[in-house]
Short mmCIF file of C-alpha atoms in Angstrom, two decimals:
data_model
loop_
_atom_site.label_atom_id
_atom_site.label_comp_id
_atom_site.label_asym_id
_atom_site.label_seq_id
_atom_site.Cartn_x
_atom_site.Cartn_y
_atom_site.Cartn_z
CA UNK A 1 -180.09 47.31 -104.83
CA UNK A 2 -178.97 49.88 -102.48
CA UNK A 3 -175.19 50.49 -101.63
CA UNK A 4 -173.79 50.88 -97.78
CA UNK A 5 -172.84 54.45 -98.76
CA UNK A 6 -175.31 57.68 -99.58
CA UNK A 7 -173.65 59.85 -101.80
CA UNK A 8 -176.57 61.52 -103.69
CA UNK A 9 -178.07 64.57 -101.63
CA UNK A 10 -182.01 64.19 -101.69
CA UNK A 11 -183.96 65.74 -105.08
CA UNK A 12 -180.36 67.40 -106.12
CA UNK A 13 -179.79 67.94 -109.79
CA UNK A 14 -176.47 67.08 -110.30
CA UNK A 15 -175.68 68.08 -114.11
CA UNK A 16 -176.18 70.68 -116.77
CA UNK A 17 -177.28 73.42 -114.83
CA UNK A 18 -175.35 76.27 -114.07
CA UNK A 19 -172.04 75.20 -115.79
CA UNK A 20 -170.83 77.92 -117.91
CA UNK A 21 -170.27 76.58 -121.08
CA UNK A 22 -166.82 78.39 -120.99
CA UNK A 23 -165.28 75.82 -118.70
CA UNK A 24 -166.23 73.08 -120.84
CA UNK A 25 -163.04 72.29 -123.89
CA UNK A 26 -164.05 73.30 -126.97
CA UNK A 27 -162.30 71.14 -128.91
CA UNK A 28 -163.57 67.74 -129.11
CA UNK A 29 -160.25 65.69 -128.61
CA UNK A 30 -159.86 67.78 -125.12
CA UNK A 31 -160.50 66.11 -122.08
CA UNK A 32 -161.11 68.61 -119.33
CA UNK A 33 -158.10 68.27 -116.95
CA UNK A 34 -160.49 68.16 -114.42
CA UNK A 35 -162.11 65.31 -115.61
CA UNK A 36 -158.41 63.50 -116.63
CA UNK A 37 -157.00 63.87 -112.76
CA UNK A 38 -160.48 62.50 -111.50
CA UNK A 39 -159.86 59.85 -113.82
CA UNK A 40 -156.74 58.80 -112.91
CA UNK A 41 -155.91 59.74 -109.33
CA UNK A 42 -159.52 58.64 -108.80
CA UNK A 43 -161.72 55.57 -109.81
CA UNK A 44 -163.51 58.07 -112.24
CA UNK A 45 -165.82 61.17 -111.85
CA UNK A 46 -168.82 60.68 -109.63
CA UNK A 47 -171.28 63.22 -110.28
CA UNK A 48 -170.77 66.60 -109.16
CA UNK A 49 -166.49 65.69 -108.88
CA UNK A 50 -165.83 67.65 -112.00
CA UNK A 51 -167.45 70.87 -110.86
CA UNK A 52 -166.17 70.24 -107.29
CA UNK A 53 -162.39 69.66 -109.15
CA UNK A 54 -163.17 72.79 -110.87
CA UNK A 55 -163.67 75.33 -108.24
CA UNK A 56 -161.22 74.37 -105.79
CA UNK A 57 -158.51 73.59 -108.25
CA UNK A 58 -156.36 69.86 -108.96
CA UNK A 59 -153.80 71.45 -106.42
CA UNK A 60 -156.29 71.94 -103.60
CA UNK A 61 -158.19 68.79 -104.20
CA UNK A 62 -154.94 66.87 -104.73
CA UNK A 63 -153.52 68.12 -100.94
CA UNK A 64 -156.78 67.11 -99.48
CA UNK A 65 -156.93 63.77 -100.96
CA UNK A 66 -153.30 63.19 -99.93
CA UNK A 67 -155.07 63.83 -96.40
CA UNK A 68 -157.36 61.11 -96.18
CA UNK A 69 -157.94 61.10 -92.32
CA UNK A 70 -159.43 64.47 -93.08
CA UNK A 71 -162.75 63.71 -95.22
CA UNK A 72 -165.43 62.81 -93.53
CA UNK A 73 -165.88 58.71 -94.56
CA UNK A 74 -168.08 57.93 -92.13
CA UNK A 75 -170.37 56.11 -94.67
CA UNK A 76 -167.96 54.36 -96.35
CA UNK A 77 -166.39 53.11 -92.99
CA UNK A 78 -169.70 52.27 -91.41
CA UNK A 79 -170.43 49.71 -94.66
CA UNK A 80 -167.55 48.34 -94.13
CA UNK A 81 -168.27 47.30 -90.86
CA UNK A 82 -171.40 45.27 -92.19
CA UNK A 83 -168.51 42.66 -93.47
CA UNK A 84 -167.71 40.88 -90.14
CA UNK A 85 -164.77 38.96 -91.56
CA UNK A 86 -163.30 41.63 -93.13
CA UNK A 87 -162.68 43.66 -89.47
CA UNK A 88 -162.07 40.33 -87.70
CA UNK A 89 -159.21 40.26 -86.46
CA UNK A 90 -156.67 37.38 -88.13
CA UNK A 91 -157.13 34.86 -85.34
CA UNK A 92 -160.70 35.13 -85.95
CA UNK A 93 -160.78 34.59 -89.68
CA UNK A 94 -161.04 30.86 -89.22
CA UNK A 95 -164.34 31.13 -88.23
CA UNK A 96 -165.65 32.02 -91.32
CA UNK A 97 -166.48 29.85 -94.42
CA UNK A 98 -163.80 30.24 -97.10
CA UNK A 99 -166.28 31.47 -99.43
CA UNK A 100 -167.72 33.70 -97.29
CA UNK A 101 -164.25 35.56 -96.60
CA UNK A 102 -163.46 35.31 -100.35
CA UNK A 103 -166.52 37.40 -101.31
CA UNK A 104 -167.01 39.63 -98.63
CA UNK A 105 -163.40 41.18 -99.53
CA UNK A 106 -164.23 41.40 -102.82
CA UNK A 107 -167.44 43.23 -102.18
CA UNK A 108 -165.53 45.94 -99.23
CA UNK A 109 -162.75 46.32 -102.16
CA UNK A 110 -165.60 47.05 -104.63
CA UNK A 111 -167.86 49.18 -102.40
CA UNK A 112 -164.78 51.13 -101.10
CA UNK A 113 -163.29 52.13 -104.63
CA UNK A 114 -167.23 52.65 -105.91
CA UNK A 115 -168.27 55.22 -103.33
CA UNK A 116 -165.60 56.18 -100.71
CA UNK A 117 -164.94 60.30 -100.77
CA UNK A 118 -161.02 59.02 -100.09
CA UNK A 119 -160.62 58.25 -103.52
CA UNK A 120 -156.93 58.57 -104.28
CA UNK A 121 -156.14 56.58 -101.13
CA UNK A 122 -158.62 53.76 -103.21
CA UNK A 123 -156.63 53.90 -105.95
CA UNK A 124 -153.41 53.40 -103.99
CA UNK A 125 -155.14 50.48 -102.54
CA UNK A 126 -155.69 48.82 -105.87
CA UNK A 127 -151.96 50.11 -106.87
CA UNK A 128 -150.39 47.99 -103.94
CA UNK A 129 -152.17 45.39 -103.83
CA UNK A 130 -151.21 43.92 -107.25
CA UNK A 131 -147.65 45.28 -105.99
CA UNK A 132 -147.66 43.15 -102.91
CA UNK A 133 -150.04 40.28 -105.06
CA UNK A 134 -151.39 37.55 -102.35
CA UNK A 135 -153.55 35.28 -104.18
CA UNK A 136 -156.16 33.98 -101.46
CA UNK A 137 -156.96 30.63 -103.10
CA UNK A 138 -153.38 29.69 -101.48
CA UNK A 139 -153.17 27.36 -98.47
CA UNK A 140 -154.35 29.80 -95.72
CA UNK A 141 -154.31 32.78 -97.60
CA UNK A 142 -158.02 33.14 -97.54
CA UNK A 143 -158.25 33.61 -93.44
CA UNK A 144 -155.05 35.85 -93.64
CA UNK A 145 -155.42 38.49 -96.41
CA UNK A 146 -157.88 40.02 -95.08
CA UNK A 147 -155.76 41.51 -91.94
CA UNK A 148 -153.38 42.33 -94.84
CA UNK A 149 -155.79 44.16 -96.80
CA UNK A 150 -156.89 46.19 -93.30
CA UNK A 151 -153.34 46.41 -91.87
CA UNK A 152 -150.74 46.54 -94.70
CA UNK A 153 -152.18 47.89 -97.87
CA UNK A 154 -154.97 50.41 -96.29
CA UNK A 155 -153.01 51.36 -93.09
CA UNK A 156 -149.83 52.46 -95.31
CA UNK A 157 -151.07 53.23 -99.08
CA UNK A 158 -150.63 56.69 -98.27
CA UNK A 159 -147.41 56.52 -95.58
CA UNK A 160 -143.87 55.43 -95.70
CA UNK A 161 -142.59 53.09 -98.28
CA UNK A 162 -140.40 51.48 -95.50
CA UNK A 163 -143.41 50.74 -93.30
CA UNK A 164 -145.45 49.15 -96.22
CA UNK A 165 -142.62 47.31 -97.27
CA UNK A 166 -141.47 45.98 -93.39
CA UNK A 167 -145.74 45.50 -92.73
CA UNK A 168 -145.88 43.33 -95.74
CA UNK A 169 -142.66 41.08 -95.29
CA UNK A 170 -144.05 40.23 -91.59
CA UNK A 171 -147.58 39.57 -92.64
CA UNK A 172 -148.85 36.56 -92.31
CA UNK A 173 -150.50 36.31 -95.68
CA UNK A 174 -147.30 37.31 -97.29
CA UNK A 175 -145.72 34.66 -94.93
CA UNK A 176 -147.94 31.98 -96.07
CA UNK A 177 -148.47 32.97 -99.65
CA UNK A 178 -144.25 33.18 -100.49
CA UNK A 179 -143.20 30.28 -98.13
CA UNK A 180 -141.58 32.26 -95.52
CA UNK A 181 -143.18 30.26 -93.08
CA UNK A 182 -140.76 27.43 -94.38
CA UNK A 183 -137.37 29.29 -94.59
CA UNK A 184 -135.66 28.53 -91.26
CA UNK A 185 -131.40 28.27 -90.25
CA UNK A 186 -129.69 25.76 -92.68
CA UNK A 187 -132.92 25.22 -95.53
CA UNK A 188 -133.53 28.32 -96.62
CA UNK A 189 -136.73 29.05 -99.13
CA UNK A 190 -135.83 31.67 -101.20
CA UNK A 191 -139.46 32.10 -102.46
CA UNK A 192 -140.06 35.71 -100.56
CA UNK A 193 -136.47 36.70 -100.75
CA UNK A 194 -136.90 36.96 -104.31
CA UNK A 195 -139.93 38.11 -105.08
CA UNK A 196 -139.08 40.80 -102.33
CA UNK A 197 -135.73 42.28 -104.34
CA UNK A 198 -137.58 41.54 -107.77
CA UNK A 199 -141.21 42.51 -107.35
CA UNK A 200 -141.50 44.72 -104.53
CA UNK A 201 -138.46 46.63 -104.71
CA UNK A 202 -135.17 46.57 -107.17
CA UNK A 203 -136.90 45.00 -109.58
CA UNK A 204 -135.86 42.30 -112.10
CA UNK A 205 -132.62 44.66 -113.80
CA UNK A 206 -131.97 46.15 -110.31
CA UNK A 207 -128.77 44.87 -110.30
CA UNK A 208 -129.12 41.98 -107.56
CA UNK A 209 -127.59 38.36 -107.90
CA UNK A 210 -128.28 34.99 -106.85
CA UNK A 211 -126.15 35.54 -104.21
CA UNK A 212 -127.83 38.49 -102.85
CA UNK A 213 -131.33 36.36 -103.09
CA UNK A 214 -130.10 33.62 -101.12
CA UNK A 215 -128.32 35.99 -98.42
CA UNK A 216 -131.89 38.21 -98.35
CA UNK A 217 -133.21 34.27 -97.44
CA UNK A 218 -130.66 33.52 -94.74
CA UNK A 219 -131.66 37.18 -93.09
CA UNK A 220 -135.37 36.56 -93.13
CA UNK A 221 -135.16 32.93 -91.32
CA UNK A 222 -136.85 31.91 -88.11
CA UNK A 223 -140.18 33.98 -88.65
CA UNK A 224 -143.51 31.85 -88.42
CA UNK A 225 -147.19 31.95 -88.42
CA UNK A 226 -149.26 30.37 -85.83
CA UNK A 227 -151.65 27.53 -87.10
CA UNK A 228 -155.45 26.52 -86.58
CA UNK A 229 -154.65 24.37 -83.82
CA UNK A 230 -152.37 26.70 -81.27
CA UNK A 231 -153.18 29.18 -79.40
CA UNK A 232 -153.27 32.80 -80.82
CA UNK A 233 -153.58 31.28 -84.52
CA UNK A 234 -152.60 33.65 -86.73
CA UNK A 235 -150.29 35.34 -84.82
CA UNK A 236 -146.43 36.30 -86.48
CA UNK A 237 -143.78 35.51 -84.20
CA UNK A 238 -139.86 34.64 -84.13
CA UNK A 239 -137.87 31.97 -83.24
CA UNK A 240 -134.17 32.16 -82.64
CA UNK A 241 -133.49 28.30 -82.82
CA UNK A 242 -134.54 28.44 -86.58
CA UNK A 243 -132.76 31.79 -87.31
CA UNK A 244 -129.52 32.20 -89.14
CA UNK A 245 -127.32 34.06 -87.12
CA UNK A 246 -124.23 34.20 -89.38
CA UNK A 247 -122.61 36.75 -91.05
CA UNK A 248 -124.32 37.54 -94.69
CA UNK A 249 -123.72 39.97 -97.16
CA UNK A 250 -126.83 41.65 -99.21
CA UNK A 251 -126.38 44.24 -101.54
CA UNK A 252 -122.67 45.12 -100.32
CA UNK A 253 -123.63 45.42 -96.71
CA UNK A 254 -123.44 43.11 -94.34
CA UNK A 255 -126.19 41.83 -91.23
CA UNK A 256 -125.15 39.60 -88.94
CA UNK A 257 -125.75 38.54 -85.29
CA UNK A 258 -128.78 40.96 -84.62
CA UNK A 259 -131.44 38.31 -84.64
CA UNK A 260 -135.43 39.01 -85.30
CA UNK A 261 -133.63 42.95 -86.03
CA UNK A 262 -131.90 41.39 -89.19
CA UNK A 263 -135.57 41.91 -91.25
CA UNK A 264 -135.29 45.52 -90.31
CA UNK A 265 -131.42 45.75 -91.50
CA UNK A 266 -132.59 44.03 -94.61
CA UNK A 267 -135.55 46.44 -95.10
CA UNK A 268 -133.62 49.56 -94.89
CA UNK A 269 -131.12 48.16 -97.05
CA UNK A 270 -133.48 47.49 -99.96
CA UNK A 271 -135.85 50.34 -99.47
CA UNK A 272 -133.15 52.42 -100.02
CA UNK A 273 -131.74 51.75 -103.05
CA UNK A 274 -131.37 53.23 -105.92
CA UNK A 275 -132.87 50.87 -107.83
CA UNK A 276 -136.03 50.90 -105.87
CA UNK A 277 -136.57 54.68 -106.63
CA UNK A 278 -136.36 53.86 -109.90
CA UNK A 279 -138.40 50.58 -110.14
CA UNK A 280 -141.49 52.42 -108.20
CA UNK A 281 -141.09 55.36 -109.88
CA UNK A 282 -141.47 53.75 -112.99
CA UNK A 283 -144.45 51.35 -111.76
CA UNK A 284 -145.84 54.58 -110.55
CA UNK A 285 -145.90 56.24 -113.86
CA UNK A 286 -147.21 52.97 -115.90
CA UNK A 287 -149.64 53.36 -113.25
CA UNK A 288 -150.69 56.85 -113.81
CA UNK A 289 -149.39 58.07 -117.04
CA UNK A 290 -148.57 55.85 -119.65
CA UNK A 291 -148.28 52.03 -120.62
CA UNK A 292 -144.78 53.13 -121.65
CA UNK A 293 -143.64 56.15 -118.99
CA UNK A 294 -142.17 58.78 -120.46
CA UNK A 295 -138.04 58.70 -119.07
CA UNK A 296 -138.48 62.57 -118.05
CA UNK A 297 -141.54 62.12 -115.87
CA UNK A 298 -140.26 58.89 -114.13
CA UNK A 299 -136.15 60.54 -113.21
CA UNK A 300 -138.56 63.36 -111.07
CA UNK A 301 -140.93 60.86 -109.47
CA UNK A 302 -137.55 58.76 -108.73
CA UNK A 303 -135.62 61.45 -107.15
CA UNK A 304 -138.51 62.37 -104.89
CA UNK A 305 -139.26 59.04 -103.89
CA UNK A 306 -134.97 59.10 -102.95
CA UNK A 307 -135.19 62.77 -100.90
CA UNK A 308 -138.05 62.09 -99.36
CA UNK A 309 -137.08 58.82 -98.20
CA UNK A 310 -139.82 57.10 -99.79
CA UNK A 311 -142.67 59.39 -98.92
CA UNK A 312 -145.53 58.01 -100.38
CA UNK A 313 -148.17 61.43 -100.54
CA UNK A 314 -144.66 63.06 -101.69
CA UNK A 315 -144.23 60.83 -104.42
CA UNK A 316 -147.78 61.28 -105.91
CA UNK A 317 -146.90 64.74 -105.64
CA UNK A 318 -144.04 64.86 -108.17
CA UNK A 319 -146.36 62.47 -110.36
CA UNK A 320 -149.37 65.09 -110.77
CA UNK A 321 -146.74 67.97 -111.34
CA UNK A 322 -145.23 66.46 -114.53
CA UNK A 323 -146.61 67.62 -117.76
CA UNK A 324 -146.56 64.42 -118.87
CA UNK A 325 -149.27 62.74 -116.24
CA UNK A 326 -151.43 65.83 -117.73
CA UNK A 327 -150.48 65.33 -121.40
CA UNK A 328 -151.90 61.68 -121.43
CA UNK A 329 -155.35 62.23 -121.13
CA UNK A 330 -157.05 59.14 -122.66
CA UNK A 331 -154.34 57.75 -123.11
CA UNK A 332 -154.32 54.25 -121.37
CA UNK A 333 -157.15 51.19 -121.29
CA UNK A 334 -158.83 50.53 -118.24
CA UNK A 335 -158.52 47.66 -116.77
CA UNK A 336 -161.68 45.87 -116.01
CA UNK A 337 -162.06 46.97 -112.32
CA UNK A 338 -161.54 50.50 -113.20
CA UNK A 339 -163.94 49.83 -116.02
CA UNK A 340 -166.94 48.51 -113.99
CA UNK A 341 -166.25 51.02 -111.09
CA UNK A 342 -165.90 53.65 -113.44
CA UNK A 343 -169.08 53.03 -115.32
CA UNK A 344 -170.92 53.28 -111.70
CA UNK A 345 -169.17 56.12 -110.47
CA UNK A 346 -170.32 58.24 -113.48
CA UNK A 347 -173.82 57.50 -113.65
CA UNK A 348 -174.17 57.46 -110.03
CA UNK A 349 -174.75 53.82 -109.68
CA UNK A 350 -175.60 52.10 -106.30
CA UNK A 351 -175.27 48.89 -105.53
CA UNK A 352 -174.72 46.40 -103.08
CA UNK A 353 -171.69 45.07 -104.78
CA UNK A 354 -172.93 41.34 -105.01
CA UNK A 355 -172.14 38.12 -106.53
CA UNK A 356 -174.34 39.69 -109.58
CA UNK A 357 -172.12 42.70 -109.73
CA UNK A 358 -168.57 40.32 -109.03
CA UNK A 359 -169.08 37.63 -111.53
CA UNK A 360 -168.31 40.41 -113.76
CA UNK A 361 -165.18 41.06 -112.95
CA UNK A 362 -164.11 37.73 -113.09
CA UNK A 363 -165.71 36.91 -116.95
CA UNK A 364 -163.45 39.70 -117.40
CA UNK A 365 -160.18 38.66 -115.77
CA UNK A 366 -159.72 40.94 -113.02
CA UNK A 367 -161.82 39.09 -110.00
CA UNK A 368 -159.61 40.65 -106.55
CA UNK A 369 -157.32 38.98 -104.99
CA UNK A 370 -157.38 36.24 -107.32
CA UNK A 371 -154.41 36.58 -109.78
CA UNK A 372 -152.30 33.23 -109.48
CA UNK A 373 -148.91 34.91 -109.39
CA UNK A 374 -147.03 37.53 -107.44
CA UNK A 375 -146.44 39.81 -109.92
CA UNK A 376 -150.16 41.00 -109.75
CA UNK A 377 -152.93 41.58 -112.13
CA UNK A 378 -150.85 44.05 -115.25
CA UNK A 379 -151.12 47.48 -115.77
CA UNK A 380 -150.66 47.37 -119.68
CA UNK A 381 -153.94 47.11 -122.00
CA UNK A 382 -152.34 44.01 -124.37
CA UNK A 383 -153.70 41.66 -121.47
CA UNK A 384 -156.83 43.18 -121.44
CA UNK A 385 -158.24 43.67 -125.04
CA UNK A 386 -159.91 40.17 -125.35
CA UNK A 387 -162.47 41.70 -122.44
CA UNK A 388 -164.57 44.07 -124.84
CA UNK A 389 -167.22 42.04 -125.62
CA UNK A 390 -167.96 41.39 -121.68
CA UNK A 391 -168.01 44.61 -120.93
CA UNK A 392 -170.08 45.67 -123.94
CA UNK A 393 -172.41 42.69 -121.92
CA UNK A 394 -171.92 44.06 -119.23
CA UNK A 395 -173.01 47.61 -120.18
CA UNK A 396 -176.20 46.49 -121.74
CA UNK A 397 -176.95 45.49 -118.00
CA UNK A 398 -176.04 48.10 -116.28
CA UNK A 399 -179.14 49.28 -115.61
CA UNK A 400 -180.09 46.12 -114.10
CA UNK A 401 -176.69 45.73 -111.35
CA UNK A 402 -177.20 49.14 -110.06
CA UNK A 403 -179.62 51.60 -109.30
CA UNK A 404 -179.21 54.48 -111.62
CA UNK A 405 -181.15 57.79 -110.73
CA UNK A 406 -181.96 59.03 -114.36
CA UNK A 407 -184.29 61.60 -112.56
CA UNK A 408 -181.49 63.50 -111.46
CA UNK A 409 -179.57 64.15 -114.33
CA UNK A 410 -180.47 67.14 -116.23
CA UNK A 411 -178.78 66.19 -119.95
CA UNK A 412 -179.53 65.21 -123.10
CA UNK A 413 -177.62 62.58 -124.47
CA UNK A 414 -174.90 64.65 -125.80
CA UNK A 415 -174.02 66.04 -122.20
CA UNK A 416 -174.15 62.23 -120.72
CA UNK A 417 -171.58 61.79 -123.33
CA UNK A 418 -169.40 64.58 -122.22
CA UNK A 419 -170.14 63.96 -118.72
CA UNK A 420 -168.84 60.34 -119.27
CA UNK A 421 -165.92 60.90 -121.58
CA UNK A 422 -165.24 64.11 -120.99
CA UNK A 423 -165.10 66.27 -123.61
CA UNK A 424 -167.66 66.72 -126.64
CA UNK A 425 -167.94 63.88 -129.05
CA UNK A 426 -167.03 63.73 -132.48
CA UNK A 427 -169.47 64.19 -135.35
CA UNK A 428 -169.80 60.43 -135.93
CA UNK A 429 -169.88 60.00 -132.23
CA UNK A 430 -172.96 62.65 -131.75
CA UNK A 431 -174.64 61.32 -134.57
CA UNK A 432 -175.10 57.82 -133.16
CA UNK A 433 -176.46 59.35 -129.62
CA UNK A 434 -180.17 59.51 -130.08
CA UNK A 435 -182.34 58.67 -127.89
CA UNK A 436 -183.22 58.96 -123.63
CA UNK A 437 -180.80 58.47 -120.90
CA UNK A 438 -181.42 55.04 -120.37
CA UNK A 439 -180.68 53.65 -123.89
CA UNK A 440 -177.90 55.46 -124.76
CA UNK A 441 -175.64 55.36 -121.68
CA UNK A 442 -174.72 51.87 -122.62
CA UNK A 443 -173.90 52.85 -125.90
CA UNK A 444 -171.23 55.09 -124.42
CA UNK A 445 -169.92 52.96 -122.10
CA UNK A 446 -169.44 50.36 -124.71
CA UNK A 447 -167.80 53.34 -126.87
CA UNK A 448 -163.98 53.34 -127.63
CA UNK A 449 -164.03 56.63 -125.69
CA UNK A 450 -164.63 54.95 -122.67
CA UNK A 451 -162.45 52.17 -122.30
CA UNK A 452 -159.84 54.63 -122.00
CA UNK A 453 -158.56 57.05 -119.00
#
């Protein structure tokens, strides 16, 4: 198999050469920080990351990650481009079988997070997309979503909270897939309204009512998405005769009489509330620190998300300077996507990100874009711990889903543990790891060292 994106420089030895044994943690419960950020902030450690991590610093490779436009993607952006429906644009999507659009997603998602040099922006991809959850199975989901993926999630996962939250509200898989297509003057659906004070912003104890829900409803009337038979198909636009003009009152502030401007009244309303610091910031920290954030870590990341107005790269920011986000090394499950992605990123795996390579991740729960509900695919590991013995399948096969280049790595299989992990194993751990490359790397990856981050 052979992936749309070279990462591997030609007869390079990318391990165990030239590392001074002083930068790697003596003490076998240590995880490197290097290797902890790449786990985290990143879909795991390609080859060559941790040394890279290591002599620029997390701070330096942190602000350049936080500036994706500035790596050179070119790769990564040119294998995208193999996907025709993924860059159609919307109106185009029809065109396409819906099995074709399903998997072809799937695949960019995969590909992207598997070899893209951007990687924290990757990561924020996969963060808001289970935070703005559009199942594609839905109606006409499947010929919409992916414009959302390319012009909500990926446009704004590292930009303004407000724009990501005011992109997704008026796009037309969010439309479809929360019935705002069907909220219009005098029947309001209240399907977005809520999911859009409980799920994308305030959050369930934000302190909203009923009230609030149905006045969010009454704002966000009139908006519609152009069907398969007109013109333009796909196209968002507003009409007036099926807006509520009237006077409503959200949140203690009150919108009234400003027409199609009412979603943008309601936006900065929301986006700036207290609440919604605090609801992201804790998501955030599930996200990136712990199952169960520590209060400390997520009152900073809240009161930079508030001064900064919801600056996303700001907001990462405060997350990677608490010492809690570098106290939890190993400390959370991986989900299954970060599992498989993970287990390719560290041996250097290419692939071409195939049914072979999806099926997968959907034995194991986590297929994208297909989680029935809006609240998105969870972060904690309860949902996920009846998904060991598929990946221990899965790990047995690695070798036959991806091309793995055991040439290049200069190891026994004590450093391949390391190098996957981390840190050294334990003297039960080394004992077990006999023989080549090949035969134990599956071993590991099946180990309870690496289901965790």
């Amino acid at each position: 198999m052979v992936a749309g994106c070279e990462l591997r420089p030609q007869g390079a030895r990318w391990l165990g050469a030239g590392v001074p044994e002083t930068l790697i943690p003596s003490d076998t419960e240590d995880i490197e920080p290097a290797f902890h950020l790449l786990s985290r902030a990143a879909w795991g450690p390609w080859p060559g990351d941790v040394e890279h991590v290591r002599s620029v610093g997390p701070d330096a490779w942190i602000a350049s990650q936080l500036r994706p436009d500035k790596l050179d993607d070119s790769a990564c952006l040119a294998m995208s481009r193999r996907f025709e429906s993924v860059v159609a644009p919307v109106g185009e999507a029809w065109e396409y079988r819906q099995a074709v659009l399903t998997e072809e997603l799937a695949r960019h998602t995969f590909l992207r997070a598997l070899t893209s040099k951007r990687q924290l922006q990757e990561v924020m991809v996969g963060f808001w997309s289970d935070h703005f959850n559009i199942q594609m199975a839905k109606g006409d989901c499947v010929y919409a979503k992916p414009s959302d993926d390319r012009e909500v999630i990926r446009r704004h996962a590292l930009g303004s909270f407000r724009d990501l939250l005011r992109a997704s509200a008026l796009s037309p898989a969010m439309l479809v897939y929360l019935d705002g297509v069907e909220n219009k003057r005098g029947v309001p659906n209240e399907n977005y309204a809520r999911e859009l004070l409980e799920l994308h912003t305030l959050g369930v104890d934000g302190g909203y009512s009923q009230a609030d829900v149905m006045e969010a409803a009454r704002c966000l009337t009139g908006w519609r998405v152009r069907g398969l038979e007109e013109w333009r198909r796909g196209r968002v636009e507003f009409h007036p005769d099926r807006h509520d003009d009237g006077v409503k009152m959200v949140l203690g502030s009150v919108i009234a009489g400003r027409g199609a401007a009412e979603i943008d009244d309601l936006i900065d309303v929301v986006a700036a509330h207290p609440s919604t610091a605090r609801f992201l910031a804790t998501k955030l920290c599930r996200w990136f620190i712990a199952d169960d954030p520590p209060a400390a870590a997520i009152a900073v990341v809240a009161d930079t998300f508030t001064t900064s107005e919801g600056d996303v790269p700001a907001t990462l920011r405060a997350v990677f300077s608490t010492p809690e986000f570098w106290a939890s090394a190993g400390g959370k499950l991986k989900r299954p996507f970060r599992f498989v992605v993970s287990s390719m990123r560290g041996l250097g795996g290419l692939t071409d990100g195939g049914p072979e390579v999806l099926d997968w991740l959907g034995r194991m729960g986590q297929a994208p874009f297909q989680h029935p509900t809006p609240d998105g695919y969870p972060f904690e590991a309860r949902p996920w711990l009846g998904t060991l013995l598929w990946r221990w399948s899965f790990a047995r096969q690695i070798d036959d889903l991806a091309h793995i280049p055991w040439q290049d790595f200069d190891l026994d299989a004590h450093g391949l543990f390391r190098h996957l992990v981390g840190r050294r194993g334990t003297a039960s751990e080394r004992a077990v790891l006999v023989g080549d490359l090949a035969a134990v790397a599956p071993l590991i990856l099946s180990s309870p060292a690496f289901q965790r981050h």
